[in-house]
Structure formats: C-alpha cells, structure tokens
C-alpha positions as CSV (number, residue, x, y, z in Angstrom):
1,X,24.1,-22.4,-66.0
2,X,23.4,-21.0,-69.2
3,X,26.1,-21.9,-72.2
4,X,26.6,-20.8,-76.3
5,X,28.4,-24.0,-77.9
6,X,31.2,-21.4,-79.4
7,X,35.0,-22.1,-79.8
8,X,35.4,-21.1,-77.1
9,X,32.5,-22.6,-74.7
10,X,30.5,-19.0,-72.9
11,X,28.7,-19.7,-69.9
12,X,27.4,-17.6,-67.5
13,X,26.2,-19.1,-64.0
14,X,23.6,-18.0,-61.7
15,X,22.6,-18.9,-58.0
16,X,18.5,-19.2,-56.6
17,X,18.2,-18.8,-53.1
18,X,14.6,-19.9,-51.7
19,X,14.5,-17.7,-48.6
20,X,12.0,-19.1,-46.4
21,X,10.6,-17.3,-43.4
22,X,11.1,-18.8,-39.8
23,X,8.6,-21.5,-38.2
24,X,8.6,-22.4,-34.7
25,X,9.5,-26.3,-34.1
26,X,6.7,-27.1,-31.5
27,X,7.6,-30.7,-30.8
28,X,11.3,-29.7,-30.1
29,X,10.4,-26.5,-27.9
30,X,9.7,-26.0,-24.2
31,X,5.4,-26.0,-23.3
32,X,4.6,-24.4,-20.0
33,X,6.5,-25.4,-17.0
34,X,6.1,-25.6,-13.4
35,X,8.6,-25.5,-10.8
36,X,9.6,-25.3,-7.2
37,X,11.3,-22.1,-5.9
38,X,15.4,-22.5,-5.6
39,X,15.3,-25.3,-8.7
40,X,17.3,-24.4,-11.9
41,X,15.0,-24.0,-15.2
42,X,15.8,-24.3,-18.7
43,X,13.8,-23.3,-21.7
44,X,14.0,-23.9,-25.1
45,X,13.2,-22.9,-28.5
46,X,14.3,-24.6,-31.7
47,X,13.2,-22.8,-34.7
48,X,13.8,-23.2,-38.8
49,X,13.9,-21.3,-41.9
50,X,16.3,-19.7,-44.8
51,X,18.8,-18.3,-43.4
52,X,19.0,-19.8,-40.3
53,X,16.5,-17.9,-37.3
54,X,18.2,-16.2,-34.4
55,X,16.1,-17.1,-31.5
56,X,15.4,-14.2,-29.2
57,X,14.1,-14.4,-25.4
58,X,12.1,-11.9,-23.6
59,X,9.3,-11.6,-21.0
60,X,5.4,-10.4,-22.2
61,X,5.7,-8.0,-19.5
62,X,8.6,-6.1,-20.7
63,X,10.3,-6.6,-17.2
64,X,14.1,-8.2,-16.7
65,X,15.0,-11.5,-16.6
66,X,17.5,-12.1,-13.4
67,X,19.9,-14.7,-14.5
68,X,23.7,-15.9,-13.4
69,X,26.3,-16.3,-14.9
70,X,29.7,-18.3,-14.0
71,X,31.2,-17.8,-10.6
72,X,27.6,-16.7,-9.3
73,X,27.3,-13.1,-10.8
74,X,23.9,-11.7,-11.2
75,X,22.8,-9.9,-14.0
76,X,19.4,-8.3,-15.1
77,X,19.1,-8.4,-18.9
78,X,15.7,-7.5,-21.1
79,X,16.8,-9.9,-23.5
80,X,18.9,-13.0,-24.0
81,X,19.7,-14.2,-27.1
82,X,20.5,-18.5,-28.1
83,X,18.1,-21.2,-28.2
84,X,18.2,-21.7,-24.4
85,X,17.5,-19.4,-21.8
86,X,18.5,-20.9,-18.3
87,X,18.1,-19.9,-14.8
88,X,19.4,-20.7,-12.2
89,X,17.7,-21.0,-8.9
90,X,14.3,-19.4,-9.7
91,X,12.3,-17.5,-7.5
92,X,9.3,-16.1,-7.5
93,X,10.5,-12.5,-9.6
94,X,11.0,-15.3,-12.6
95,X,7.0,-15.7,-13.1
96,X,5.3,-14.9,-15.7
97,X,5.2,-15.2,-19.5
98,X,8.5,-15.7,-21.5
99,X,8.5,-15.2,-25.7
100,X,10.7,-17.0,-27.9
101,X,10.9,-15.1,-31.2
102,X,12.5,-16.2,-34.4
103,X,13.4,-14.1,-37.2
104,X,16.0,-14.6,-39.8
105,X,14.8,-11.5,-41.8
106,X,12.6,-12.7,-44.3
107,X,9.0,-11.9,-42.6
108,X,6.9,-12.3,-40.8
109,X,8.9,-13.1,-37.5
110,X,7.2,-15.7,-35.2
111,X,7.4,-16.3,-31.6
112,X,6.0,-18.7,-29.0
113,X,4.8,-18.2,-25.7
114,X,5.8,-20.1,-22.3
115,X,4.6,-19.7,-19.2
116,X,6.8,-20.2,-16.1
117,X,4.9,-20.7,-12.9
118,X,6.6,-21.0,-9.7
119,X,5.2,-22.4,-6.6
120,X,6.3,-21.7,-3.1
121,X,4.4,-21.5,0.2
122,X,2.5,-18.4,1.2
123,X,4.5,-15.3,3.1
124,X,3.0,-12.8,5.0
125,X,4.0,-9.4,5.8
126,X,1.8,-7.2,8.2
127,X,2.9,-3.2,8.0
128,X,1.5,-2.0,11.5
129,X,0.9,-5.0,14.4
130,X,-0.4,-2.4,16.4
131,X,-3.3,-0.2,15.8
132,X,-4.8,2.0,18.3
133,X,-8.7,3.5,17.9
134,X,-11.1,5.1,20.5
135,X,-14.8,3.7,20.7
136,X,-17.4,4.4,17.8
137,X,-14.2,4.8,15.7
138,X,-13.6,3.2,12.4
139,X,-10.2,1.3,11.5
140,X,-8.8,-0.7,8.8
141,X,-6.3,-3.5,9.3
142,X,-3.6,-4.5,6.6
143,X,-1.5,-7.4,5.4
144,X,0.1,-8.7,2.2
145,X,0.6,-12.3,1.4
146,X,2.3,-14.0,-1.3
147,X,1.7,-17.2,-2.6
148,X,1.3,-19.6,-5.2
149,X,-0.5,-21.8,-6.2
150,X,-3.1,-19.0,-5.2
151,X,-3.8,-19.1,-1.8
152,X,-7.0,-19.0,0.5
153,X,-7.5,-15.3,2.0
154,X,-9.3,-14.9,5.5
155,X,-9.3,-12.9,9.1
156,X,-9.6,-14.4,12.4
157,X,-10.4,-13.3,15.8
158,X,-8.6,-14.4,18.5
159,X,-11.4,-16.5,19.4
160,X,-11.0,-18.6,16.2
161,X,-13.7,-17.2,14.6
162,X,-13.8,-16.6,11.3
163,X,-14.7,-12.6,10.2
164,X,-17.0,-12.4,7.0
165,X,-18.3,-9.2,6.0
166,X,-21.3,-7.8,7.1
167,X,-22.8,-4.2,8.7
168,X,-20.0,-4.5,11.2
169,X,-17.0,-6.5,8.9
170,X,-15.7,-4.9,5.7
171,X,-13.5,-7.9,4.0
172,X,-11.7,-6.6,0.9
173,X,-8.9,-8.9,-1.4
174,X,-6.9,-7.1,-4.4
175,X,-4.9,-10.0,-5.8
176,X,-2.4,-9.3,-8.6
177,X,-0.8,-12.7,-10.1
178,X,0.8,-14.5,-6.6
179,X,0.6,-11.3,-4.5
180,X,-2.3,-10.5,-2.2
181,X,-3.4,-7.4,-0.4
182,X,-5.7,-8.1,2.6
183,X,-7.8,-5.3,4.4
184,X,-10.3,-5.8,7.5
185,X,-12.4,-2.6,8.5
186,X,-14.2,-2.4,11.5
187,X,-17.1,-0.2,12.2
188,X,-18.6,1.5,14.8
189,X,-15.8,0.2,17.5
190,X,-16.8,-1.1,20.4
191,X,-15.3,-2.5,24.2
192,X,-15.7,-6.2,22.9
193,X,-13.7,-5.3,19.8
194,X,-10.5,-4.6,20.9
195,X,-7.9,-7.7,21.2
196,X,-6.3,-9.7,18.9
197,X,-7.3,-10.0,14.6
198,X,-5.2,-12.7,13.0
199,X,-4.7,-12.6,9.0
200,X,-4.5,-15.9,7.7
201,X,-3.1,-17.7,4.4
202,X,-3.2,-21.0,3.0
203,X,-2.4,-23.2,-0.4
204,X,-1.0,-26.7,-1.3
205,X,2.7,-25.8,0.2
206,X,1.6,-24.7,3.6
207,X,-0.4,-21.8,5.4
208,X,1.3,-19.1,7.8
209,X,-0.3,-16.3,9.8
210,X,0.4,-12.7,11.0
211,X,-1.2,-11.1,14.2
212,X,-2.9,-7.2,14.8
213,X,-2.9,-6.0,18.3
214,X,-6.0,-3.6,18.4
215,X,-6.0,-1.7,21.6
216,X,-7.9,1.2,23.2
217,X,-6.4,4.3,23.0
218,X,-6.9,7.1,25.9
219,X,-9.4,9.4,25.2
220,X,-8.0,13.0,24.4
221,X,-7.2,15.8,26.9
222,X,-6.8,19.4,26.8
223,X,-4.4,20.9,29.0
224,X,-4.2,24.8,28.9
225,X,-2.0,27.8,30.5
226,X,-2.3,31.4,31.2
227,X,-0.6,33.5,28.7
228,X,1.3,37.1,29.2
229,X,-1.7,38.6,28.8
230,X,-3.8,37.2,31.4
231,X,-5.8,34.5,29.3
232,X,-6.1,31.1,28.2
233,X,-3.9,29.2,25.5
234,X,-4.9,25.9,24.5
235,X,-1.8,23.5,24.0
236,X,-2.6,20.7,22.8
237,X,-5.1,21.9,20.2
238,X,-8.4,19.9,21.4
239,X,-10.8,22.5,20.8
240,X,-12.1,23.6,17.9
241,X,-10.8,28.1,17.3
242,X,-14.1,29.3,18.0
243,X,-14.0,27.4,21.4
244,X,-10.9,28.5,22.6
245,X,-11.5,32.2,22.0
246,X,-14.9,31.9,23.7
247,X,-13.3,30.7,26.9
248,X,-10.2,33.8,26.7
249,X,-12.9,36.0,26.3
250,X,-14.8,35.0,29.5
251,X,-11.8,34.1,30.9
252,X,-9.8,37.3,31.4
253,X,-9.6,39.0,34.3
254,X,-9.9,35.7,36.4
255,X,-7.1,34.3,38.6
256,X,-7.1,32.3,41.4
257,X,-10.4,33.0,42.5
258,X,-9.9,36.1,42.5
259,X,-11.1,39.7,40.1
260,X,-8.6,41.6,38.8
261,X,-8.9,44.5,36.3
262,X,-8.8,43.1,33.1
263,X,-6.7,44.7,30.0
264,X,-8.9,48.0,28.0
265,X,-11.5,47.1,26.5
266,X,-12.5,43.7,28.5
267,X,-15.6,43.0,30.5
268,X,-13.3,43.3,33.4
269,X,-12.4,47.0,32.9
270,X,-16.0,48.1,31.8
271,X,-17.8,46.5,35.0
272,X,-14.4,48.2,37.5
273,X,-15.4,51.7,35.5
274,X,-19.3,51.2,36.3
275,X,-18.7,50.7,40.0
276,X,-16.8,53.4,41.3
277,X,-19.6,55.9,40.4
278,X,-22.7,54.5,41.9
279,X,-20.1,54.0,44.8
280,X,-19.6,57.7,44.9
281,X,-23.1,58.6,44.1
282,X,-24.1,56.8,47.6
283,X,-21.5,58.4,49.6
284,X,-22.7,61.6,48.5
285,X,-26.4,61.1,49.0
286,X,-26.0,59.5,52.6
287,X,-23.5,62.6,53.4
288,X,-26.0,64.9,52.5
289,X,-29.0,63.1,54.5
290,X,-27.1,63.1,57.8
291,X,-26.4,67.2,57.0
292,X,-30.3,68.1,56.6
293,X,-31.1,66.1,59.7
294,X,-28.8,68.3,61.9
295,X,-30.0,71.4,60.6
C-alpha cells in the first residue's frame, strides 16, 4: 500500500500475483503399472503451480480410452479430465502409453508419461484351417496370436517336429506391441507334405495352439461339348485360348466316328470338293477304255 500522510490519509493499494508455471509431483504420481486382464486400474497425477493445474489425461497414441461409468455404461472418450483416471476392468485395448498433462496457463505445460502393460495368456486365431494345394505347388499358412508378456512364436508338424526355415520352410513373424502375425510357406509340395501344421504360442500365463489341415487337391480336368456349330467348347476353361481353337479347328467335321461335311470354308468342305472330281475323272476314263476295246 502506498499512503500521503494528508488530512485526510490517501492510499492507494495494489495486489502481486507470482504466477508460477505447473511441475509435475513425481513422488505423489503413478510410475508404470502392470496388471492382469479383468482387474480395475487407477492412475494418478498430482501436479502444482499458480493458479492451480488442471490435469489432463490422454493416450501417446491418440487412440480412446474405454472407460465405465455408474450402472456399467461404456464410454470411449479421447480425453478425461481430474487427477485420476480409473478403469475398470482392463483389457488388453487399454495398453499402451497414457500422458498426464498439467497446465494452468502460465507456460510451458508439462506432462508425464505412464505406461500401462497388461498381461494375459496368449489367443490364437487361424483364418483358413483348411488349405488345399496340388504337388510342386507353393502355399502359405496363417495365424495371429495375441499375447503378453510377448510370447514364443513357432510351427509344428504333426509329428512334433519343430519347422525352422530353410530351402524348403519359409518362417516369417510381424509382431506389433502384444499382437503377432504368423506365416509358414512351403515350397515345392510334395506327397509327404500334406497332413497336419500346428501353429504354436507360449509365455508366462500359458501356451495354446491352432491346427492347418493341408490336403491334396484333385488335379484339374477339362470337360468339353459340341457346340451348334459342330465344334468343341471348352467348359471349364483348362486350356490355354490358343489350345482350344487348335482343337475346333481340327475338330470340325468329326462326330461319332464318323466324316461329315464340315461348314464353308473348313478342311472338311475343301477335301468333300477335291474328291468328287477325280471320282468322275475315273469313271470317265474306264468308260471310255471299255468303248475302244469293242470297236
């Protein structure tokens, strides 16, 4: 306060504000948790400054946060606002990296990072459990697992044996955070290698396994008919175009066994037109023989 000793007293008052920008309390925050699948999580982030920080939640990924609220509604939100965030029965979509950011607007804002891991047993899920192939074929066998802590990845035969890859085994893994993608290509198929290919995966919590049926398919046939025009139509499409109009063109003209006049312009009609003269031409000659002997 500022005052002039006058009759009477003038004063004038003013007011200092020492705005201070927001700091994370470490000691009085949540570190990184771990937790089982179907437990209820809470974390925390305490924060201080002037004014007072408003504590924001949201994931690293930029992907929503399932929560519940009373009476057991879901809701998805991208951000949750209070010094707790809880959740109730986790699962395995809640993994990943949380921030807690404080800001009370006197910058910078700061925020904290948790990580929430999740552990559960490993899942499989196998797309096709049948695959058919034909020998000296090539096929590739597929199944996703999910698991965490990460898992151990492998393929079987039904023999036990485990399948590493080599000039007749392709083994490929694309992991991405608890989720696994699992593909088995076989080369140069043989008799031996058809039967069963199990997919198998295993961490702390358990292992579980899906089964590929890998049978022989029949080899192809081509069935074909006579069209309106006395030649061959391919049905099923077996043969390659220049194949199938090969065989109409050496085809026409022939049923049952027998030779009929093919349509103008054919083989058929061209070898019927060459005939009949040198026919004629003989009948003549031999006529005319016979008539010079008797005279």
């Amino acid at each position: 306060m500022c005052q002039v000793n006058t009759v009477p007293m003038l004063s004038q008052v003013g007011y200092l504000d020492v705005l201070l920008p927001p700091d994370i309390i470490v000691d009085k925050s949540t570190s990184d948790l771990v937790t089982r699948e179907g437990s209820n999580v809470t974390l925390e982030c305490k924060a201080k400054g002037y004014p007072e920080p408003n504590i924001t939640w949201r994931r690293e990924d930029c992907e929503p946060i399932p929560m519940s609220q009373e009476g057991g509604q879901k809701v998805i939100k991208l951000n949750h606002e209070g010094e707790k965030l809880s959740i109730t029965r986790v699962t395995r979509l809640h993994m990943g990296a949380y921030l807690c950011i404080a800001s009370n607007g006197v910058p910078p804002s700061v925020s904290r990072r948790i990580l929430l891991h999740v552990h559960f047993p490993p899942v499989l899920w196998v797309p096709s459990q049948l695959v058919g192939a034909q020998p000296w074929q090539e096929v590739t066998l597929d199944c996703h697992a999910e698991a965490y802590p990460q898992s151990f990845n492998y393929w079987e035969r039904e023999d036990g044996k485990m399948i590493m890859s080599n000039d007749k085994y392709k083994v490929r893994l694309k992991q991405k955070s608890y989720k696994v993608h699992m593909r088995l290509t076989i080369r140069n198929i043989q008799k031996e290698d058809f039967g069963s290919y199990s997919c198998l995966t295993r961490n702390s919590l358990g292992m579980t396994e899906g089964s590929i049926k890998l049978y022989e398919l029949s080899p192809p046939t081509s069935a074909v008919s006579n069209d309106a025009a006395g030649g061959f139509k391919l049905i099923n499409g077996d043969f390659p175009k220049h194949q199938s109009l090969g065989s109409e063109k050496s085809s026409k003209g022939f049923q049952n066994g027998n030779i009929n006049p093919g349509p103008q312009g054919t083989s058929g009609s061209i070898k019927t037109s060459f005939q009949r003269p040198l026919l004629l031409f003989f009948v003549v000659r031999t006529m005319a023989n016979d008539l010079w002997t008797i005279t």
